[in-house]
Amino acid sequence: MREKVAVCEVGPRDGLQMAHEIMPTALKTRWIAAIAQAGVGEIEVGSFVPPKLVPQMADTEAIVKAALQQPGLRVMALVPNLRGAQAAYAAGAHGVGVPVSVSEGHSRSNTRKGTMEQVAEVRRIVEWVREQDRPMAIEPGCATAFGCAIDGVIPLEKVIETAVALAEAGVDAVALADTVGYGNPAQVRKMVRAVRAEIGDKLTKLHLHDTMGLGLANALAGLEEGIRSFDSALAGLGGCPFAPGASGNIVTEDLVFMLESMGFDTGIDLQRLIAARELLHEGVPAEPMYGQVPKAGIPKTYRARAPVHA
């Protein structure tokens, strides 16, 4: 048995929120289905935010309900506050991510709250969800943990303080997010060790961007430190509308190729994953599409894996 590594596709949320065009709901549903049928077991399908702020996410309720029809798929959504979490719960999402920026500047730009105010909002979400009949996972991310386009260098102590506060709020898991892609492998190793020393197995995931070209190197550093869950986006789409200079996420296709080539089990059929790019391009044809593996082609040395989902 090979060791499993989870890949969460965030393109439908993090990728499309920065797109200049709005992908039609029906096509977005087909795209998400194609990703799921390639074997991706978790997809962040949208965000429950005001449509006037992020119009690309206006159909998230419908998208969540459609995604729930995919067998075995864990359907996630991003929410900024309790109201968003309640909407995600009503739509049937299995879990929600909540952005909690370690950078005060980015926190106020993104959620109009300071860091600890946003932690308090997460605590409200936890308390509300625990009172409901159906469980829903709450998995916030420490955004801008590796640096910020607004505040610059973020002290490690502030990252630890934020992660500890989230763990104490009762969340199910915590992620470290390189929102603007400023991190480097040495920083990833140091931060993962330091945060894990304080919150243990609550630290589960890295959310990485490739702004400075170090995205996969940072993923490898996290992998070597025991991280077994990563966010990524098909074709490397993504960015944050409230973080100047943030570019795309690490490319799902390239991440899967690296992991599988190293002997890890993602459960993803790389050929089918690459084929899903066609639907993405159809929906947002003006957006650039990245990825070395799709560009070069899958080499003959690569051993194909059977997908998890039929």
PDB file of C-alpha atoms in Angstrom:
ATOM      1  CA  MET A   1       0.000   0.000   0.000  1.00  0.00           C
ATOM      2  CA  ARG A   2       1.364   3.397  -0.984  1.00  0.00           C
ATOM      3  CA  GLU A   3       1.015   6.320   1.398  1.00  0.00           C
ATOM      4  CA  LYS A   4      -1.908   8.558   0.506  1.00  0.00           C
ATOM      5  CA  VAL A   5      -1.688  12.309  -0.078  1.00  0.00           C
ATOM      6  CA  ALA A   6      -4.901  14.308  -0.410  1.00  0.00           C
ATOM      7  CA  VAL A   7      -5.183  16.923  -3.139  1.00  0.00           C
ATOM      8  CA  CYS A   8      -7.978  19.473  -2.771  1.00  0.00           C
ATOM      9  CA  GLU A   9      -8.868  21.230  -6.017  1.00  0.00           C
ATOM     10  CA  VAL A  10      -9.585  24.916  -5.324  1.00  0.00           C
ATOM     11  CA  GLY A  11      -9.831  26.144  -8.901  1.00  0.00           C
ATOM     12  CA  PRO A  12     -13.622  26.547  -8.876  1.00  0.00           C
ATOM     13  CA  ARG A  13     -13.243  28.970  -5.986  1.00  0.00           C
ATOM     14  CA  ASP A  14      -9.734  30.420  -5.773  1.00  0.00           C
ATOM     15  CA  GLY A  15      -9.197  30.158  -9.515  1.00  0.00           C
ATOM     16  CA  LEU A  16     -12.451  31.490 -10.865  1.00  0.00           C
ATOM     17  CA  GLN A  17     -12.784  34.329  -8.342  1.00  0.00           C
ATOM     18  CA  MET A  18     -10.039  36.163 -10.228  1.00  0.00           C
ATOM     19  CA  ALA A  19     -11.253  35.324 -13.742  1.00  0.00           C
ATOM     20  CA  HIS A  20     -12.297  38.206 -15.966  1.00  0.00           C
ATOM     21  CA  GLU A  21     -15.228  36.207 -17.295  1.00  0.00           C
ATOM     22  CA  ILE A  22     -17.985  34.427 -15.418  1.00  0.00           C
ATOM     23  CA  MET A  23     -18.173  30.709 -16.197  1.00  0.00           C
ATOM     24  CA  PRO A  24     -21.777  29.644 -16.854  1.00  0.00           C
ATOM     25  CA  THR A  25     -23.218  27.554 -14.028  1.00  0.00           C
ATOM     26  CA  ALA A  26     -23.991  24.551 -16.219  1.00  0.00           C
ATOM     27  CA  LEU A  27     -20.473  24.471 -17.611  1.00  0.00           C
ATOM     28  CA  LYS A  28     -18.937  24.956 -14.171  1.00  0.00           C
ATOM     29  CA  THR A  29     -20.957  21.989 -12.948  1.00  0.00           C
ATOM     30  CA  ARG A  30     -19.638  19.837 -15.805  1.00  0.00           C
ATOM     31  CA  TRP A  31     -16.074  20.993 -15.099  1.00  0.00           C
ATOM     32  CA  ILE A  32     -16.311  20.108 -11.408  1.00  0.00           C
ATOM     33  CA  ALA A  33     -17.817  16.729 -12.325  1.00  0.00           C
ATOM     34  CA  ALA A  34     -14.907  16.043 -14.687  1.00  0.00           C
ATOM     35  CA  ILE A  35     -12.397  16.845 -11.944  1.00  0.00           C
ATOM     36  CA  ALA A  36     -14.216  14.575  -9.481  1.00  0.00           C
ATOM     37  CA  GLN A  37     -14.416  11.770 -12.032  1.00  0.00           C
ATOM     38  CA  ALA A  38     -10.661  12.058 -12.550  1.00  0.00           C
ATOM     39  CA  GLY A  39     -10.326  10.944  -8.926  1.00  0.00           C
ATOM     40  CA  VAL A  40      -9.996  14.211  -7.019  1.00  0.00           C
ATOM     41  CA  GLY A  41     -11.668  13.476  -3.709  1.00  0.00           C
ATOM     42  CA  GLU A  42     -12.111  17.014  -2.381  1.00  0.00           C
ATOM     43  CA  ILE A  43     -13.073  20.184  -4.246  1.00  0.00           C
ATOM     44  CA  GLU A  44     -13.602  23.694  -2.925  1.00  0.00           C
ATOM     45  CA  VAL A  45     -16.435  24.504  -5.288  1.00  0.00           C
ATOM     46  CA  GLY A  46     -17.125  28.147  -4.416  1.00  0.00           C
ATOM     47  CA  SER A  47     -17.482  30.757  -1.721  1.00  0.00           C
ATOM     48  CA  PHE A  48     -20.488  32.217   0.040  1.00  0.00           C
ATOM     49  CA  VAL A  49     -19.623  35.894  -0.281  1.00  0.00           C
ATOM     50  CA  PRO A  50     -21.664  38.912  -1.457  1.00  0.00           C
ATOM     51  CA  PRO A  51     -22.033  38.656  -5.267  1.00  0.00           C
ATOM     52  CA  LYS A  52     -21.342  42.383  -5.629  1.00  0.00           C
ATOM     53  CA  LEU A  53     -17.846  41.769  -4.233  1.00  0.00           C
ATOM     54  CA  VAL A  54     -17.066  38.531  -6.107  1.00  0.00           C
ATOM     55  CA  PRO A  55     -19.637  38.108  -8.896  1.00  0.00           C
ATOM     56  CA  GLN A  56     -17.987  34.899 -10.115  1.00  0.00           C
ATOM     57  CA  MET A  57     -19.234  33.181  -6.947  1.00  0.00           C
ATOM     58  CA  ALA A  58     -22.895  34.214  -7.203  1.00  0.00           C
ATOM     59  CA  ASP A  59     -24.010  30.674  -8.115  1.00  0.00           C
ATOM     60  CA  THR A  60     -22.221  28.872  -5.274  1.00  0.00           C
ATOM     61  CA  GLU A  61     -25.410  27.512  -3.698  1.00  0.00           C
ATOM     62  CA  ALA A  62     -26.408  25.827  -6.967  1.00  0.00           C
ATOM     63  CA  ILE A  63     -22.853  24.610  -7.534  1.00  0.00           C
ATOM     64  CA  VAL A  64     -22.651  23.018  -4.065  1.00  0.00           C
ATOM     65  CA  LYS A  65     -25.927  21.180  -4.608  1.00  0.00           C
ATOM     66  CA  ALA A  66     -24.793  19.915  -8.014  1.00  0.00           C
ATOM     67  CA  ALA A  67     -21.396  18.815  -6.707  1.00  0.00           C
ATOM     68  CA  LEU A  68     -23.061  16.787  -3.978  1.00  0.00           C
ATOM     69  CA  GLN A  69     -24.314  14.468  -6.730  1.00  0.00           C
ATOM     70  CA  GLN A  70     -20.755  13.270  -7.393  1.00  0.00           C
ATOM     71  CA  PRO A  71     -20.224   9.952  -5.544  1.00  0.00           C
ATOM     72  CA  GLY A  72     -17.611  10.103  -2.819  1.00  0.00           C
ATOM     73  CA  LEU A  73     -16.726  13.754  -3.387  1.00  0.00           C
ATOM     74  CA  ARG A  74     -16.056  15.910  -0.333  1.00  0.00           C
ATOM     75  CA  VAL A  75     -17.665  19.256  -1.177  1.00  0.00           C
ATOM     76  CA  MET A  76     -16.045  22.295   0.443  1.00  0.00           C
ATOM     77  CA  ALA A  77     -16.830  26.009   0.312  1.00  0.00           C
ATOM     78  CA  LEU A  78     -15.094  29.133   1.568  1.00  0.00           C
ATOM     79  CA  VAL A  79     -16.986  31.379   3.966  1.00  0.00           C
ATOM     80  CA  PRO A  80     -15.877  34.667   5.534  1.00  0.00           C
ATOM     81  CA  ASN A  81     -18.329  34.712   8.444  1.00  0.00           C
ATOM     82  CA  LEU A  82     -21.196  32.997  10.264  1.00  0.00           C
ATOM     83  CA  ARG A  83     -23.752  34.085   7.686  1.00  0.00           C
ATOM     84  CA  GLY A  84     -21.688  32.423   4.958  1.00  0.00           C
ATOM     85  CA  ALA A  85     -21.301  29.279   7.054  1.00  0.00           C
ATOM     86  CA  GLN A  86     -25.047  29.104   7.568  1.00  0.00           C
ATOM     87  CA  ALA A  87     -25.581  29.407   3.814  1.00  0.00           C
ATOM     88  CA  ALA A  88     -23.011  26.668   3.170  1.00  0.00           C
ATOM     89  CA  TYR A  89     -24.702  24.429   5.731  1.00  0.00           C
ATOM     90  CA  ALA A  90     -28.123  25.013   4.178  1.00  0.00           C
ATOM     91  CA  ALA A  91     -26.721  24.109   0.756  1.00  0.00           C
ATOM     92  CA  GLY A  92     -25.335  20.851   2.169  1.00  0.00           C
ATOM     93  CA  ALA A  93     -21.565  21.473   2.078  1.00  0.00           C
ATOM     94  CA  HIS A  94     -19.478  18.855   3.873  1.00  0.00           C
ATOM     95  CA  GLY A  95     -17.083  21.452   5.199  1.00  0.00           C
ATOM     96  CA  VAL A  96     -16.037  25.086   5.069  1.00  0.00           C
ATOM     97  CA  GLY A  97     -12.760  26.888   4.954  1.00  0.00           C
ATOM     98  CA  VAL A  98     -12.578  30.238   6.721  1.00  0.00           C
ATOM     99  CA  PRO A  99      -9.850  32.768   5.880  1.00  0.00           C
ATOM    100  CA  VAL A 100      -8.064  34.128   8.942  1.00  0.00           C
ATOM    101  CA  SER A 101      -5.266  36.425   7.848  1.00  0.00           C
ATOM    102  CA  VAL A 102      -2.244  36.554  10.115  1.00  0.00           C
ATOM    103  CA  SER A 103      -1.492  39.936   8.527  1.00  0.00           C
ATOM    104  CA  GLU A 104      -3.651  42.658  10.073  1.00  0.00           C
ATOM    105  CA  GLY A 105      -3.573  44.647   6.854  1.00  0.00           C
ATOM    106  CA  HIS A 106      -4.779  41.781   4.708  1.00  0.00           C
ATOM    107  CA  SER A 107      -7.312  40.701   7.326  1.00  0.00           C
ATOM    108  CA  ARG A 108      -9.021  44.085   7.257  1.00  0.00           C
ATOM    109  CA  SER A 109      -8.861  44.232   3.462  1.00  0.00           C
ATOM    110  CA  ASN A 110     -10.277  40.727   3.086  1.00  0.00           C
ATOM    111  CA  THR A 111     -12.845  40.442   5.909  1.00  0.00           C
ATOM    112  CA  ARG A 112     -13.014  43.952   7.394  1.00  0.00           C
ATOM    113  CA  LYS A 113     -11.939  42.462  10.722  1.00  0.00           C
ATOM    114  CA  GLY A 114      -8.616  42.247  12.519  1.00  0.00           C
ATOM    115  CA  THR A 115      -6.972  38.861  12.953  1.00  0.00           C
ATOM    116  CA  MET A 116      -8.319  38.090  16.414  1.00  0.00           C
ATOM    117  CA  GLU A 117     -11.722  39.504  15.505  1.00  0.00           C
ATOM    118  CA  GLN A 118     -11.828  36.965  12.687  1.00  0.00           C
ATOM    119  CA  VAL A 119     -10.765  34.214  15.095  1.00  0.00           C
ATOM    120  CA  ALA A 120     -13.754  35.209  17.226  1.00  0.00           C
ATOM    121  CA  GLU A 121     -15.951  34.877  14.124  1.00  0.00           C
ATOM    122  CA  VAL A 122     -14.582  31.365  13.595  1.00  0.00           C
ATOM    123  CA  ARG A 123     -15.498  30.544  17.195  1.00  0.00           C
ATOM    124  CA  ARG A 124     -19.071  31.711  16.495  1.00  0.00           C
ATOM    125  CA  ILE A 125     -19.187  29.435  13.452  1.00  0.00           C
ATOM    126  CA  VAL A 126     -17.938  26.468  15.490  1.00  0.00           C
ATOM    127  CA  GLU A 127     -20.508  27.064  18.215  1.00  0.00           C
ATOM    128  CA  TRP A 128     -23.364  27.387  15.716  1.00  0.00           C
ATOM    129  CA  VAL A 129     -22.409  24.326  13.684  1.00  0.00           C
ATOM    130  CA  ARG A 130     -22.046  22.167  16.800  1.00  0.00           C
ATOM    131  CA  GLU A 131     -25.674  22.941  17.641  1.00  0.00           C
ATOM    132  CA  GLN A 132     -26.964  21.646  14.290  1.00  0.00           C
ATOM    133  CA  ASP A 133     -28.216  18.148  13.510  1.00  0.00           C
ATOM    134  CA  ARG A 134     -25.775  17.448  10.704  1.00  0.00           C
ATOM    135  CA  PRO A 135     -21.996  17.821  11.125  1.00  0.00           C
ATOM    136  CA  MET A 136     -20.022  20.202   8.919  1.00  0.00           C
ATOM    137  CA  ALA A 137     -16.234  20.427   9.142  1.00  0.00           C
ATOM    138  CA  ILE A 138     -14.677  23.804   9.949  1.00  0.00           C
ATOM    139  CA  GLU A 139     -11.165  24.099   8.542  1.00  0.00           C
ATOM    140  CA  PRO A 140      -9.792  27.655   8.625  1.00  0.00           C
ATOM    141  CA  GLY A 141      -6.561  28.671   6.993  1.00  0.00           C
ATOM    142  CA  CYS A 142      -3.924  31.001   8.408  1.00  0.00           C
ATOM    143  CA  ALA A 143      -3.757  33.276   5.366  1.00  0.00           C
ATOM    144  CA  THR A 144      -0.637  35.344   4.518  1.00  0.00           C
ATOM    145  CA  ALA A 145       1.337  33.157   6.933  1.00  0.00           C
ATOM    146  CA  PHE A 146       4.457  33.325   4.783  1.00  0.00           C
ATOM    147  CA  GLY A 147       4.383  37.030   3.942  1.00  0.00           C
ATOM    148  CA  CYS A 148       1.966  39.742   2.887  1.00  0.00           C
ATOM    149  CA  ALA A 149       1.773  42.193  -0.016  1.00  0.00           C
ATOM    150  CA  ILE A 150       0.367  44.772   2.407  1.00  0.00           C
ATOM    151  CA  ASP A 151       2.236  44.245   5.695  1.00  0.00           C
ATOM    152  CA  GLY A 152       5.395  42.583   4.410  1.00  0.00           C
ATOM    153  CA  VAL A 153       7.202  40.159   6.723  1.00  0.00           C
ATOM    154  CA  ILE A 154       4.930  38.234   9.097  1.00  0.00           C
ATOM    155  CA  PRO A 155       6.584  37.181  12.379  1.00  0.00           C
ATOM    156  CA  LEU A 156       6.503  33.449  13.025  1.00  0.00           C
ATOM    157  CA  GLU A 157       5.210  34.177  16.522  1.00  0.00           C
ATOM    158  CA  LYS A 158       2.096  35.790  15.029  1.00  0.00           C
ATOM    159  CA  VAL A 159       1.459  32.726  12.868  1.00  0.00           C
ATOM    160  CA  ILE A 160       1.755  30.468  15.900  1.00  0.00           C
ATOM    161  CA  GLU A 161      -0.502  32.731  17.962  1.00  0.00           C
ATOM    162  CA  THR A 162      -3.182  32.655  15.253  1.00  0.00           C
ATOM    163  CA  ALA A 163      -2.983  28.888  14.742  1.00  0.00           C
ATOM    164  CA  VAL A 164      -3.197  28.240  18.487  1.00  0.00           C
ATOM    165  CA  ALA A 165      -6.202  30.566  18.814  1.00  0.00           C
ATOM    166  CA  LEU A 166      -7.983  28.699  16.017  1.00  0.00           C
ATOM    167  CA  ALA A 167      -7.234  25.319  17.561  1.00  0.00           C
ATOM    168  CA  GLU A 168      -8.562  26.562  20.888  1.00  0.00           C
ATOM    169  CA  ALA A 169     -11.720  27.770  19.125  1.00  0.00           C
ATOM    170  CA  GLY A 170     -12.513  24.109  18.428  1.00  0.00           C
ATOM    171  CA  VAL A 171     -11.956  23.877  14.670  1.00  0.00           C
ATOM    172  CA  ASP A 172     -11.506  20.515  12.995  1.00  0.00           C
ATOM    173  CA  ALA A 173      -8.274  21.369  11.185  1.00  0.00           C
ATOM    174  CA  VAL A 174      -5.938  24.265  10.434  1.00  0.00           C
ATOM    175  CA  ALA A 175      -4.108  25.047   7.196  1.00  0.00           C
ATOM    176  CA  LEU A 176      -1.131  27.306   6.564  1.00  0.00           C
ATOM    177  CA  ALA A 177      -1.662  29.474   3.503  1.00  0.00           C
ATOM    178  CA  ASP A 178       0.935  31.245   1.388  1.00  0.00           C
ATOM    179  CA  THR A 179      -1.700  33.603   0.030  1.00  0.00           C
ATOM    180  CA  VAL A 180       0.638  35.746  -2.051  1.00  0.00           C
ATOM    181  CA  GLY A 181       3.281  33.121  -2.799  1.00  0.00           C
ATOM    182  CA  TYR A 182       6.230  34.701  -0.983  1.00  0.00           C
ATOM    183  CA  GLY A 183       7.283  31.607   0.961  1.00  0.00           C
ATOM    184  CA  ASN A 184      10.390  29.478   0.462  1.00  0.00           C
ATOM    185  CA  PRO A 185      11.170  25.851   1.378  1.00  0.00           C
ATOM    186  CA  ALA A 186      13.263  26.675   4.448  1.00  0.00           C
ATOM    187  CA  GLN A 187      10.456  28.896   5.737  1.00  0.00           C
ATOM    188  CA  VAL A 188       7.889  26.160   5.100  1.00  0.00           C
ATOM    189  CA  ARG A 189       9.916  23.611   7.057  1.00  0.00           C
ATOM    190  CA  LYS A 190      10.448  25.967   9.979  1.00  0.00           C
ATOM    191  CA  MET A 191       6.826  27.074  10.124  1.00  0.00           C
ATOM    192  CA  VAL A 192       5.322  23.598   9.848  1.00  0.00           C
ATOM    193  CA  ARG A 193       7.560  22.362  12.672  1.00  0.00           C
ATOM    194  CA  ALA A 194       6.797  25.358  14.878  1.00  0.00           C
ATOM    195  CA  VAL A 195       3.035  25.281  14.390  1.00  0.00           C
ATOM    196  CA  ARG A 196       2.814  21.513  14.741  1.00  0.00           C
ATOM    197  CA  ALA A 197       4.754  21.750  18.016  1.00  0.00           C
ATOM    198  CA  GLU A 198       1.900  23.900  19.346  1.00  0.00           C
ATOM    199  CA  ILE A 199      -1.264  22.405  17.803  1.00  0.00           C
ATOM    200  CA  GLY A 200      -0.138  18.899  16.794  1.00  0.00           C
ATOM    201  CA  ASP A 201      -2.255  17.043  14.258  1.00  0.00           C
ATOM    202  CA  LYS A 202      -4.701  19.959  13.917  1.00  0.00           C
ATOM    203  CA  LEU A 203      -2.262  21.237  11.303  1.00  0.00           C
ATOM    204  CA  THR A 204      -3.217  19.225   8.238  1.00  0.00           C
ATOM    205  CA  LYS A 205      -2.776  21.204   5.025  1.00  0.00           C
ATOM    206  CA  LEU A 206      -0.758  23.710   2.989  1.00  0.00           C
ATOM    207  CA  HIS A 207      -2.351  26.176   0.581  1.00  0.00           C
ATOM    208  CA  LEU A 208       0.375  27.390  -1.756  1.00  0.00           C
ATOM    209  CA  HIS A 209       0.678  29.931  -4.557  1.00  0.00           C
ATOM    210  CA  ASP A 210       3.373  30.058  -7.214  1.00  0.00           C
ATOM    211  CA  THR A 211       3.986  33.810  -7.450  1.00  0.00           C
ATOM    212  CA  MET A 212       7.767  33.505  -7.092  1.00  0.00           C
ATOM    213  CA  GLY A 213       8.036  30.120  -8.818  1.00  0.00           C
ATOM    214  CA  LEU A 214       8.592  28.178  -5.590  1.00  0.00           C
ATOM    215  CA  GLY A 215       5.166  26.576  -5.230  1.00  0.00           C
ATOM    216  CA  LEU A 216       6.144  22.957  -5.910  1.00  0.00           C
ATOM    217  CA  ALA A 217       9.407  23.343  -3.996  1.00  0.00           C
ATOM    218  CA  ASN A 218       7.364  24.536  -1.028  1.00  0.00           C
ATOM    219  CA  ALA A 219       4.973  21.609  -1.423  1.00  0.00           C
ATOM    220  CA  LEU A 220       7.932  19.225  -1.384  1.00  0.00           C
ATOM    221  CA  ALA A 221       9.255  20.877   1.786  1.00  0.00           C
ATOM    222  CA  GLY A 222       5.859  20.438   3.422  1.00  0.00           C
ATOM    223  CA  LEU A 223       5.704  16.846   2.251  1.00  0.00           C
ATOM    224  CA  GLU A 224       9.092  16.152   3.843  1.00  0.00           C
ATOM    225  CA  GLU A 225       7.772  17.617   7.099  1.00  0.00           C
ATOM    226  CA  GLY A 226       4.796  15.239   7.095  1.00  0.00           C
ATOM    227  CA  ILE A 227       2.062  17.332   5.479  1.00  0.00           C
ATOM    228  CA  ARG A 228      -0.269  15.024   3.578  1.00  0.00           C
ATOM    229  CA  SER A 229      -2.880  17.426   2.211  1.00  0.00           C
ATOM    230  CA  PHE A 230      -2.449  20.238  -0.306  1.00  0.00           C
ATOM    231  CA  ASP A 231      -4.633  22.776  -2.082  1.00  0.00           C
ATOM    232  CA  SER A 232      -3.997  23.355  -5.775  1.00  0.00           C
ATOM    233  CA  ALA A 233      -5.798  24.633  -8.861  1.00  0.00           C
ATOM    234  CA  LEU A 234      -6.202  23.138 -12.309  1.00  0.00           C
ATOM    235  CA  ALA A 235      -4.053  25.070 -14.819  1.00  0.00           C
ATOM    236  CA  GLY A 236      -2.629  27.145 -11.963  1.00  0.00           C
ATOM    237  CA  LEU A 237      -5.508  29.608 -11.839  1.00  0.00           C
ATOM    238  CA  GLY A 238      -6.036  31.774  -8.819  1.00  0.00           C
ATOM    239  CA  GLY A 239      -5.173  34.748  -6.711  1.00  0.00           C
ATOM    240  CA  CYS A 240      -6.796  36.963  -4.131  1.00  0.00           C
ATOM    241  CA  PRO A 241      -8.738  40.093  -5.124  1.00  0.00           C
ATOM    242  CA  PHE A 242      -7.772  41.649  -1.791  1.00  0.00           C
ATOM    243  CA  ALA A 243      -4.039  40.822  -1.920  1.00  0.00           C
ATOM    244  CA  PRO A 244      -2.141  42.917  -4.481  1.00  0.00           C
ATOM    245  CA  GLY A 245       0.292  40.886  -6.579  1.00  0.00           C
ATOM    246  CA  ALA A 246      -1.002  37.436  -5.643  1.00  0.00           C
ATOM    247  CA  SER A 247      -0.849  35.090  -8.610  1.00  0.00           C
ATOM    248  CA  GLY A 248      -2.048  31.569  -9.237  1.00  0.00           C
ATOM    249  CA  ASN A 249      -2.115  28.483  -7.065  1.00  0.00           C
ATOM    250  CA  ILE A 250       0.256  25.612  -7.607  1.00  0.00           C
ATOM    251  CA  VAL A 251      -0.825  23.608 -10.658  1.00  0.00           C
ATOM    252  CA  THR A 252      -2.862  20.526  -9.749  1.00  0.00           C
ATOM    253  CA  GLU A 253      -1.603  18.586 -12.749  1.00  0.00           C
ATOM    254  CA  ASP A 254       2.057  19.222 -11.873  1.00  0.00           C
ATOM    255  CA  LEU A 255       1.475  18.496  -8.173  1.00  0.00           C
ATOM    256  CA  VAL A 256      -0.190  15.173  -8.946  1.00  0.00           C
ATOM    257  CA  PHE A 257       2.630  14.223 -11.323  1.00  0.00           C
ATOM    258  CA  MET A 258       5.232  14.990  -8.644  1.00  0.00           C
ATOM    259  CA  LEU A 259       3.421  13.086  -5.906  1.00  0.00           C
ATOM    260  CA  GLU A 260       2.647  10.018  -7.986  1.00  0.00           C
ATOM    261  CA  SER A 261       6.167   9.952  -9.448  1.00  0.00           C
ATOM    262  CA  MET A 262       7.537   9.947  -5.903  1.00  0.00           C
ATOM    263  CA  GLY A 263       5.430   6.917  -5.022  1.00  0.00           C
ATOM    264  CA  PHE A 264       2.553   8.589  -3.170  1.00  0.00           C
ATOM    265  CA  ASP A 265      -1.060   7.687  -3.877  1.00  0.00           C
ATOM    266  CA  THR A 266      -3.353  10.585  -4.829  1.00  0.00           C
ATOM    267  CA  GLY A 267      -6.024   8.384  -6.383  1.00  0.00           C
ATOM    268  CA  ILE A 268      -6.067  10.718  -9.386  1.00  0.00           C
ATOM    269  CA  ASP A 269      -5.997   9.736 -13.051  1.00  0.00           C
ATOM    270  CA  LEU A 270      -3.618  12.320 -14.500  1.00  0.00           C
ATOM    271  CA  GLN A 271      -4.788  11.888 -18.093  1.00  0.00           C
ATOM    272  CA  ARG A 272      -8.415  12.529 -17.155  1.00  0.00           C
ATOM    273  CA  LEU A 273      -7.378  15.453 -14.984  1.00  0.00           C
ATOM    274  CA  ILE A 274      -5.574  17.094 -17.897  1.00  0.00           C
ATOM    275  CA  ALA A 275      -8.614  16.486 -20.119  1.00  0.00           C
ATOM    276  CA  ALA A 276     -10.702  18.563 -17.677  1.00  0.00           C
ATOM    277  CA  ARG A 277      -8.705  21.617 -18.786  1.00  0.00           C
ATOM    278  CA  GLU A 278     -10.785  21.672 -21.969  1.00  0.00           C
ATOM    279  CA  LEU A 279     -13.941  22.546 -20.033  1.00  0.00           C
ATOM    280  CA  LEU A 280     -12.069  25.188 -18.061  1.00  0.00           C
ATOM    281  CA  HIS A 281     -10.801  26.823 -21.236  1.00  0.00           C
ATOM    282  CA  GLU A 282     -14.293  26.694 -22.722  1.00  0.00           C
ATOM    283  CA  GLY A 283     -15.676  28.527 -19.693  1.00  0.00           C
ATOM    284  CA  VAL A 284     -12.988  31.212 -19.324  1.00  0.00           C
ATOM    285  CA  PRO A 285     -11.170  31.290 -22.672  1.00  0.00           C
ATOM    286  CA  ALA A 286      -9.299  34.530 -21.923  1.00  0.00           C
ATOM    287  CA  GLU A 287      -7.553  33.135 -18.847  1.00  0.00           C
ATOM    288  CA  PRO A 288      -3.969  31.876 -19.244  1.00  0.00           C
ATOM    289  CA  MET A 289      -3.504  28.205 -18.422  1.00  0.00           C
ATOM    290  CA  TYR A 290      -0.293  27.020 -16.792  1.00  0.00           C
ATOM    291  CA  GLY A 291       1.333  23.673 -16.103  1.00  0.00           C
ATOM    292  CA  GLN A 292       4.494  21.966 -17.285  1.00  0.00           C
ATOM    293  CA  VAL A 293       3.012  18.469 -17.432  1.00  0.00           C
ATOM    294  CA  PRO A 294       0.129  19.421 -19.742  1.00  0.00           C
ATOM    295  CA  LYS A 295       2.593  21.362 -21.882  1.00  0.00           C
ATOM    296  CA  ALA A 296       5.183  18.591 -22.155  1.00  0.00           C
ATOM    297  CA  GLY A 297       2.841  15.618 -22.062  1.00  0.00           C
ATOM    298  CA  ILE A 298       2.844  12.695 -19.657  1.00  0.00           C
ATOM    299  CA  PRO A 299       6.168  10.853 -20.110  1.00  0.00           C
ATOM    300  CA  LYS A 300       6.347   7.138 -20.874  1.00  0.00           C
ATOM    301  CA  THR A 301       8.130   6.607 -17.551  1.00  0.00           C
ATOM    302  CA  TYR A 302       4.973   7.650 -15.669  1.00  0.00           C
ATOM    303  CA  ARG A 303       2.859   4.828 -14.313  1.00  0.00           C
ATOM    304  CA  ALA A 304      -0.842   5.605 -14.734  1.00  0.00           C
ATOM    305  CA  ARG A 305      -3.066   5.297 -11.655  1.00  0.00           C
ATOM    306  CA  ALA A 306      -6.686   4.222 -11.573  1.00  0.00           C
ATOM    307  CA  PRO A 307      -9.069   6.958 -10.374  1.00  0.00           C
ATOM    308  CA  VAL A 308     -10.907   6.659  -7.067  1.00  0.00           C
ATOM    309  CA  HIS A 309     -14.271   7.512  -8.635  1.00  0.00           C
ATOM    310  CA  ALA A 310     -15.715   5.793 -11.684  1.00  0.00           C
TER     311      ALA A 310
END
